[in-house]
Amino acid sequence: MTGQVQTRRWIWRSRGVIAAGAVAATVGAGIFAAWPASGSVAGTRQPAGGAPSRPAIPRHWAPVPWRAAQLAVPGNWIVESAHNSFCSDGHEGIIFAGVKPRIPKGQGCRRPAGFAWILPAETNSAPGGGPGQKPFKINGFQVYRLSSAKDSVVYQVPKLGVRIGARGPHAKRILGTLSRSPLSVVLAKGPASPVPAHWAWRKFGGIKFASPRAWPTRQSIQWATCGTGVDPIGLLLLNAKKPPEALPCPFPYPSAENFAAVPGLAAVIGKFAAKSVDESYPRCQVRNGARICLSSATGTGGLFGGVLIFSVARPHHHPAGFFLLGLSGTGRQARAIFDSISLG
């Protein structure tokens, strides 16, 4: 789960290698308005309803989230983030999630014909990006055109706290897929989302939660999972009685389609639970009598852009368990699961 992998064409730094403070600093304050960096708070949340639905994504494209925003790009495009850096030979497009577009020099890297990016909104300019700028809407979000290099299109999106840009033949089509990220829907303020009547309630390690009844359930006593740890369209109940198995985890080719989120949930308890998940949890909140803390990887994009990792504990106690929740689709299903969690 930790370590560094390097090949001729790309470098990946997995979770646990980057210091929690450095990662947390890259995450949007807007998403975590109710999640302080330390301590805990109790409060109510308001429904995520009213958020624009996800626009249609072209066939063979995949969504790439960062903070509160999300763009879709061709599935074979490379995803660059704070966790992974790729040296392109110029054949694949690249989307930069939270990092400035950059092509390393002197390493044989070539700039592709098309690339896109999601970055924090500019804070040294007016909301519209400059005097006389008139806003227009993309999928319900008010955007402003910003000045940009030749052949590039850049928009400021105040409501999502980001600026998005693209260059190349797919530029306008990519920017037209702008939507709210599933993470922002899950963490939106408001009362808890209702649990669908056909879902199943479960208790595991003293923690109560709901999940789709149709999801197949798998049980284990040892962490032996590569990737994000989320089973596609399934529930993993892991009572970590043994130390995590040391597996040779081949890192997936860092393309948008390989990094795309899947619906699923992993619940980890037991003696070696913390060592299995291997995260730090700087942002906490008390809800439903449980202290829920978000991992430092939350919202950073790349491989971990499609999963929400968090711990659950009684206030002033060590965590009773850890969850890895897939952030797929509009995020409404994941929000219902997240909001259902309490101490049984």
Coordinates of C-alpha atoms in Angstrom, one line a residue:
M1 CA 0.0 0.0 0.0
T2 CA 3.0 2.3 0.4
G3 CA 6.2 2.8 -1.5
Q4 CA 7.4 4.3 -4.8
V5 CA 7.3 2.7 -8.1
Q6 CA 9.3 4.0 -11.1
T7 CA 9.5 2.8 -14.7
R8 CA 10.9 4.3 -17.8
R9 CA 7.9 6.3 -18.7
W10 CA 6.1 7.2 -15.5
I11 CA 6.6 7.7 -11.8
W12 CA 4.0 7.0 -9.1
R13 CA 4.1 7.9 -5.5
S14 CA 1.5 6.0 -3.5
R15 CA -0.4 7.1 -0.4
G16 CA 1.7 7.1 2.7
V17 CA 4.8 8.5 0.8
I18 CA 3.5 12.1 0.6
A19 CA 3.3 13.9 3.9
A20 CA -0.2 14.4 5.2
G21 CA 0.3 18.2 5.6
A22 CA 1.5 18.6 2.0
V23 CA -1.5 16.7 0.6
A24 CA -4.0 18.4 2.8
A25 CA -2.8 21.8 1.6
T26 CA -3.8 20.9 -1.9
V27 CA -7.4 20.1 -1.1
G28 CA -10.1 22.7 -1.6
A29 CA -11.4 24.5 1.5
G30 CA -14.9 24.6 0.0
I31 CA -15.3 20.8 0.2
F32 CA -14.1 20.7 3.7
A33 CA -15.9 23.7 5.2
A34 CA -17.5 21.5 7.9
W35 CA -14.4 19.3 8.3
P36 CA -11.7 21.0 10.5
A37 CA -8.1 20.0 10.2
S38 CA -8.1 18.9 13.8
G39 CA -10.6 18.3 16.6
S40 CA -14.2 17.6 16.0
V41 CA -17.5 19.4 15.5
A42 CA -21.1 18.5 15.6
G43 CA -23.5 20.0 13.2
T44 CA -26.3 19.5 10.7
R45 CA -25.9 19.1 6.9
Q46 CA -28.2 20.2 4.1
P47 CA -29.2 17.9 1.3
A48 CA -27.1 17.6 -1.8
G49 CA -30.3 17.7 -3.9
G50 CA -30.3 20.4 -6.6
A51 CA -26.8 19.7 -7.7
P52 CA -26.6 19.5 -11.5
S53 CA -26.7 16.0 -12.7
R54 CA -23.7 14.6 -14.5
P55 CA -23.8 15.4 -18.3
A56 CA -23.6 12.7 -20.8
I57 CA -20.0 11.4 -21.2
P58 CA -19.0 10.4 -24.8
R59 CA -18.4 6.8 -25.4
H60 CA -14.9 5.5 -24.5
W61 CA -14.3 8.7 -22.3
A62 CA -13.9 8.6 -18.5
P63 CA -14.5 11.2 -15.8
V64 CA -11.5 12.7 -13.9
P65 CA -12.4 14.5 -10.6
W66 CA -10.4 17.0 -8.6
R67 CA -11.8 18.8 -5.5
A68 CA -15.3 19.9 -6.3
A69 CA -15.1 19.7 -10.1
Q70 CA -14.9 17.0 -12.7
L71 CA -14.1 16.8 -16.4
A72 CA -14.3 13.8 -18.8
V73 CA -11.6 13.0 -21.3
P74 CA -10.8 10.2 -23.7
G75 CA -10.2 7.0 -21.7
N76 CA -6.7 6.5 -22.9
W77 CA -5.6 10.0 -21.8
I78 CA -3.0 10.0 -19.0
V79 CA -3.9 11.4 -15.6
E80 CA -1.3 13.5 -13.8
S81 CA -1.7 14.5 -10.1
A82 CA 0.3 15.1 -7.0
H83 CA 0.6 11.3 -6.8
N84 CA 1.8 10.4 -10.2
S85 CA 3.8 12.0 -13.0
F86 CA 4.0 10.6 -16.5
C87 CA 6.5 11.2 -19.3
S88 CA 4.4 11.1 -22.5
D89 CA 5.8 10.2 -25.9
G90 CA 3.3 12.6 -27.4
H91 CA 0.7 10.0 -28.5
E92 CA -1.6 10.2 -25.5
G93 CA -3.4 13.2 -24.3
I94 CA -2.9 14.3 -20.7
I95 CA -5.2 15.8 -18.0
F96 CA -3.5 17.5 -15.1
A97 CA -5.6 17.2 -11.9
G98 CA -4.5 19.8 -9.4
V99 CA -1.1 20.3 -10.9
K100 CA 0.0 22.8 -13.5
P101 CA 0.4 21.5 -17.1
R102 CA 4.1 20.7 -17.4
I103 CA 6.2 18.6 -19.8
P104 CA 9.6 17.6 -18.3
K105 CA 12.6 18.7 -20.3
G106 CA 15.6 16.7 -21.1
Q107 CA 13.9 13.3 -20.5
G108 CA 12.6 12.5 -23.9
C109 CA 9.1 13.7 -23.1
R110 CA 6.9 15.2 -25.8
R111 CA 3.9 17.5 -25.5
P112 CA 0.8 15.8 -26.8
A113 CA -1.5 17.5 -29.3
G114 CA -4.3 17.7 -26.6
F115 CA -4.3 18.2 -22.9
A116 CA -6.6 19.6 -20.2
W117 CA -6.3 20.7 -16.6
I118 CA -8.3 21.5 -13.4
L119 CA -6.6 24.0 -11.0
P120 CA -7.6 26.2 -8.1
A121 CA -9.6 29.3 -9.1
E122 CA -7.5 32.4 -9.5
T123 CA -7.7 34.5 -6.4
N124 CA -6.0 37.6 -7.7
S125 CA -8.7 38.5 -10.2
A126 CA -12.3 39.5 -10.1
P127 CA -14.9 36.7 -10.0
G128 CA -15.4 37.1 -13.8
G129 CA -11.7 37.1 -14.5
G130 CA -11.5 40.7 -15.5
P131 CA -13.5 43.9 -16.2
G132 CA -16.3 43.5 -18.8
Q133 CA -16.4 39.8 -18.7
K134 CA -19.8 38.4 -19.1
P135 CA -20.6 34.9 -17.7
F136 CA -22.3 32.1 -19.5
K137 CA -23.3 28.6 -18.3
I138 CA -22.0 25.1 -18.8
N139 CA -24.3 22.4 -17.5
G140 CA -25.8 24.9 -15.0
F141 CA -22.5 26.3 -13.8
Q142 CA -21.7 30.0 -14.3
V143 CA -18.3 30.3 -16.0
Y144 CA -16.1 33.2 -17.2
R145 CA -13.6 33.1 -20.0
L146 CA -10.0 33.9 -18.9
S147 CA -7.1 35.0 -21.0
S148 CA -5.1 32.1 -22.3
A149 CA -2.4 31.0 -24.7
K150 CA -3.1 30.6 -28.3
D151 CA -5.2 27.5 -29.1
S152 CA -6.2 27.1 -25.4
V153 CA -9.5 27.7 -23.7
V154 CA -9.6 28.6 -20.0
Y155 CA -12.7 29.1 -17.8
Q156 CA -13.1 30.3 -14.2
V157 CA -15.9 28.4 -12.3
P158 CA -16.5 30.4 -9.1
K159 CA -19.1 28.0 -7.7
L160 CA -16.7 25.1 -7.8
G161 CA -13.6 27.1 -6.8
V162 CA -11.6 26.0 -9.9
R163 CA -10.4 27.1 -13.2
I164 CA -10.5 24.6 -16.1
G165 CA -8.7 24.6 -19.4
A166 CA -8.0 22.6 -22.4
R167 CA -6.0 22.7 -25.6
G168 CA -6.2 20.7 -28.8
P169 CA -9.0 19.2 -31.0
H170 CA -11.1 18.0 -28.1
A171 CA -10.8 21.2 -26.0
K172 CA -14.4 22.5 -26.2
R173 CA -15.9 19.1 -26.0
I174 CA -13.9 18.3 -22.8
L175 CA -14.9 21.6 -21.1
G176 CA -18.5 20.9 -22.1
T177 CA -18.4 17.8 -19.7
L178 CA -17.9 20.0 -16.6
S179 CA -19.8 18.7 -13.6
R180 CA -19.7 18.5 -9.8
S181 CA -17.4 15.8 -8.5
P182 CA -19.0 12.9 -6.6
L183 CA -16.8 13.8 -3.6
S184 CA -18.4 17.2 -3.4
V185 CA -21.9 15.6 -3.4
V186 CA -20.9 13.2 -0.6
L187 CA -19.5 15.9 1.6
A188 CA -22.1 18.6 0.9
K189 CA -23.7 20.2 3.9
G190 CA -27.2 19.2 5.0
P191 CA -29.3 16.5 6.6
A192 CA -28.5 12.9 5.9
S193 CA -29.7 11.4 2.7
P194 CA -32.4 8.8 3.1
V195 CA -31.5 5.1 2.8
P196 CA -33.4 3.4 0.0
A197 CA -36.0 0.9 1.3
H198 CA -34.5 -2.0 -0.8
W199 CA -31.0 -1.6 0.8
A200 CA -29.6 -3.8 3.5
W201 CA -28.5 -2.6 7.0
R202 CA -25.3 -4.2 8.3
K203 CA -23.3 -4.2 11.6
F204 CA -19.6 -4.8 11.4
G205 CA -17.2 -4.3 14.3
G206 CA -19.7 -2.2 16.2
I207 CA -20.4 0.1 13.2
K208 CA -23.7 0.2 11.5
F209 CA -24.2 1.2 7.8
A210 CA -26.4 0.5 4.8
S211 CA -25.5 -0.6 1.3
P212 CA -27.3 -1.9 -1.8
R213 CA -28.8 -5.4 -1.0
A214 CA -27.8 -6.6 -4.5
W215 CA -24.1 -6.0 -4.0
P216 CA -22.3 -9.3 -3.5
T217 CA -20.5 -9.6 -0.1
R218 CA -16.9 -10.9 0.3
Q219 CA -15.2 -11.6 3.6
S220 CA -11.6 -11.8 4.5
I221 CA -9.2 -11.8 7.5
Q222 CA -6.1 -10.3 5.7
W223 CA -5.6 -7.3 3.5
A224 CA -4.4 -8.5 0.1
T225 CA -5.7 -5.8 -2.2
C226 CA -4.0 -3.7 -4.8
G227 CA -5.3 -0.4 -6.2
T228 CA -7.8 1.6 -4.2
G229 CA -9.1 -1.4 -2.2
V230 CA -12.7 -1.1 -3.5
D231 CA -14.3 -4.1 -5.1
P232 CA -16.3 -3.1 -8.2
I233 CA -20.0 -3.2 -7.4
G234 CA -19.5 -5.2 -4.2
L235 CA -19.0 -5.1 -0.4
L236 CA -15.8 -6.3 1.2
L237 CA -15.9 -7.0 5.0
L238 CA -12.4 -7.4 6.2
N239 CA -11.6 -8.4 9.8
A240 CA -7.8 -7.9 9.7
K241 CA -6.6 -10.6 12.1
K242 CA -3.4 -10.9 10.2
P243 CA -0.8 -8.3 9.0
P244 CA -1.4 -7.1 5.5
E245 CA 0.0 -9.5 2.9
A246 CA 3.1 -8.2 1.1
L247 CA 1.9 -8.3 -2.5
P248 CA 3.7 -7.2 -5.6
C249 CA 1.1 -4.7 -6.7
P250 CA 1.6 -3.7 -10.3
F251 CA 0.4 -0.2 -10.7
P252 CA -2.2 0.2 -13.4
Y253 CA -1.4 2.2 -16.5
P254 CA -2.3 5.7 -15.3
S255 CA -5.0 6.4 -17.9
A256 CA -8.4 8.0 -17.2
E257 CA -10.3 4.7 -17.9
N258 CA -8.1 2.8 -15.4
F259 CA -8.5 5.5 -12.7
A260 CA -12.2 5.8 -13.2
A261 CA -14.2 5.3 -10.0
V262 CA -16.3 2.2 -9.4
P263 CA -19.3 1.7 -7.0
G264 CA -18.3 -0.4 -4.1
L265 CA -17.4 -0.4 -0.4
A266 CA -14.7 -1.9 1.8
A267 CA -15.1 -2.0 5.6
V268 CA -11.9 -2.9 7.5
I269 CA -11.8 -3.7 11.3
G270 CA -9.5 -5.8 13.5
K271 CA -6.1 -5.7 15.0
F272 CA -4.2 -4.8 11.8
A273 CA -6.9 -2.6 10.3
A274 CA -4.9 0.7 10.6
K275 CA -1.8 -0.9 9.2
S276 CA -3.8 -2.4 6.3
V277 CA -5.3 0.8 5.2
D278 CA -2.2 2.9 6.0
E279 CA -3.5 6.5 6.0
S280 CA -3.4 9.6 8.1
Y281 CA -6.7 11.3 9.0
P282 CA -6.4 15.1 9.7
R283 CA -10.0 16.2 9.2
C284 CA -12.7 15.0 11.6
Q285 CA -16.4 15.6 12.5
V286 CA -18.8 14.0 14.9
R287 CA -22.0 12.8 13.3
N288 CA -24.6 10.2 14.5
G289 CA -22.5 9.8 17.7
A290 CA -19.4 8.7 15.6
R291 CA -16.2 10.6 15.0
I292 CA -15.5 10.4 11.3
C293 CA -12.1 11.5 10.0
L294 CA -11.2 11.9 6.3
S295 CA -7.9 10.6 5.0
S296 CA -5.2 13.0 3.8
A297 CA -5.6 11.6 0.2
T298 CA -9.2 13.0 0.0
G299 CA -9.8 15.1 -3.1
T300 CA -6.2 14.9 -4.4
G301 CA -7.1 13.3 -7.8
G302 CA -5.3 10.6 -9.7
L303 CA -5.8 7.0 -8.5
F304 CA -7.4 8.2 -5.3
G305 CA -9.8 10.7 -6.9
G306 CA -12.4 7.9 -7.2
V307 CA -12.4 6.7 -3.6
L308 CA -13.2 8.3 -0.2
I309 CA -11.1 6.8 2.7
F310 CA -12.2 7.6 6.3
S311 CA -12.1 6.2 9.8
V312 CA -14.9 5.7 12.3
A313 CA -14.5 5.9 16.1
R314 CA -16.3 6.8 19.3
P315 CA -15.3 10.4 20.3
H316 CA -11.9 10.4 22.1
H317 CA -11.3 6.7 21.2
H318 CA -9.1 4.9 18.6
P319 CA -10.8 4.1 15.3
A320 CA -13.2 1.2 15.4
G321 CA -12.9 0.7 11.7
F322 CA -11.9 2.2 8.3
F323 CA -14.0 2.5 5.1
L324 CA -13.0 2.8 1.4
L325 CA -16.0 4.1 -0.5
G326 CA -16.2 4.2 -4.3
L327 CA -17.1 7.7 -5.7
S328 CA -18.8 6.8 -8.9
G329 CA -21.7 8.3 -11.0
T330 CA -23.3 11.5 -9.5
G331 CA -22.2 10.6 -6.0
R332 CA -25.7 10.3 -4.6
Q333 CA -25.4 6.5 -3.9
A334 CA -22.1 7.0 -2.2
R335 CA -23.6 9.9 -0.1
A336 CA -26.4 7.7 1.1
I337 CA -23.9 5.1 2.2
F338 CA -21.7 7.7 3.9
D339 CA -24.7 9.3 5.7
S340 CA -25.9 6.0 7.0
I341 CA -22.8 5.3 9.1
S342 CA -23.2 5.3 12.9
L343 CA -22.1 3.3 15.9
G344 CA -24.3 0.2 16.3

